[in-house]
Amino acid sequence: SPRQNRMSTDNALTVVVLLPSAEWPGLEAKPPLPAGQMHFGTSVEDFDPTILKQAGGVLWVPPASEETLKTLHAALPCCRWVHSFSAGLDSIAGFVRSLSENTHVSNGRGAFSSSLAEFAMTAMLHFNKQIPRCQQNRKTRTWDKFVMNTVRGKTLGLLGYGSIGKATAALGAAFGMNIIVLRRNPGKVEERGSPQPQKTYGFADAEAFYKAADFVVCSLPATAETKHFVSKAAFDAMGPQTVFISLGRGAVVDEKALHAALRSNAISGAALDVFEKEPLPHDSPLWDDEKLLLTAHNADLTEDYFKLGWDTFVRNAESIRASGQPATEVDKMAGY
């Protein structure tokens, strides 16, 4: 039987939550849903038919499968809202595109941006301050009084300028970096309060963007348009001083081209938190790249990860009840 968290009012919002497993650790952090109720399960069979008939929304928790989500959604005649606990929708992109015009989709956008921006800054300083050299000097007891670099005055290139890009821009600006952006819609005006880049490039001007950047932080979502967007041509355009950092989705980066760029010293270094195949295969040549800082898609897996995700879900639920529109709405065709 589904786990339940009931909090009912006259205008209650009923949400069915599709879990990847009954032991999903985020359940421990689940909040009450203000003026609503949540019902939890891992398949359509877990939910009472009465609940399925009245549910106005569904919360998808990855990695629950797209097929299971489709089956569940087909059993929800009143569902007008789908929320993704994560920001990335690439694994359910077909389902999202198939939804009717009057069904809203939202995601966890913004919930995890602060920790990802911190990781990006850490990676920049790791290479800029030559931390591997410092560690090697300690191991070999070498008193190596080298000239220390600074990030102040360097150019931070943000590939994608959503919530992760903006959070990274704020940290970069605090360090005195110049901020440039490459995005699909270069003419888009930023909201007041958002960091304003010194220059914004469109995808057609990608080469000039890469040439101008000392650090490239990629937070693009995985879509048909962005598959291997960071290609051999991109790494060729970067300079030997450039550090490449990938935080969005692994499919955006051509890993063979990255490996070649690191081996040929075409770029200075790279930091990857996401990969084309996860877990990264044991025989991947990336494990052997000494100029690569590698993490296991856990740059945003902080102690408050689940709380942050739930907070964003509740904010969207309250927005749906108040106005019929979610707070972090997704363009269903674009996929983000």
XYZ file of C-alpha atoms in Angstrom, residues 92-103 332-333:
14
model
C 11.849 11.648 -19.581
C 12.116 14.082 -22.505
C 9.799 12.074 -24.789
C 7.094 11.926 -22.129
C 7.393 15.651 -21.412
C 7.059 16.561 -25.109
C 3.964 14.360 -25.404
C 2.026 16.209 -22.701
C -0.946 18.361 -23.645
C -0.683 22.135 -23.813
C -2.704 22.579 -20.615
C -0.403 20.360 -18.538
C 8.171 21.202 -22.729
C 9.569 21.372 -26.259
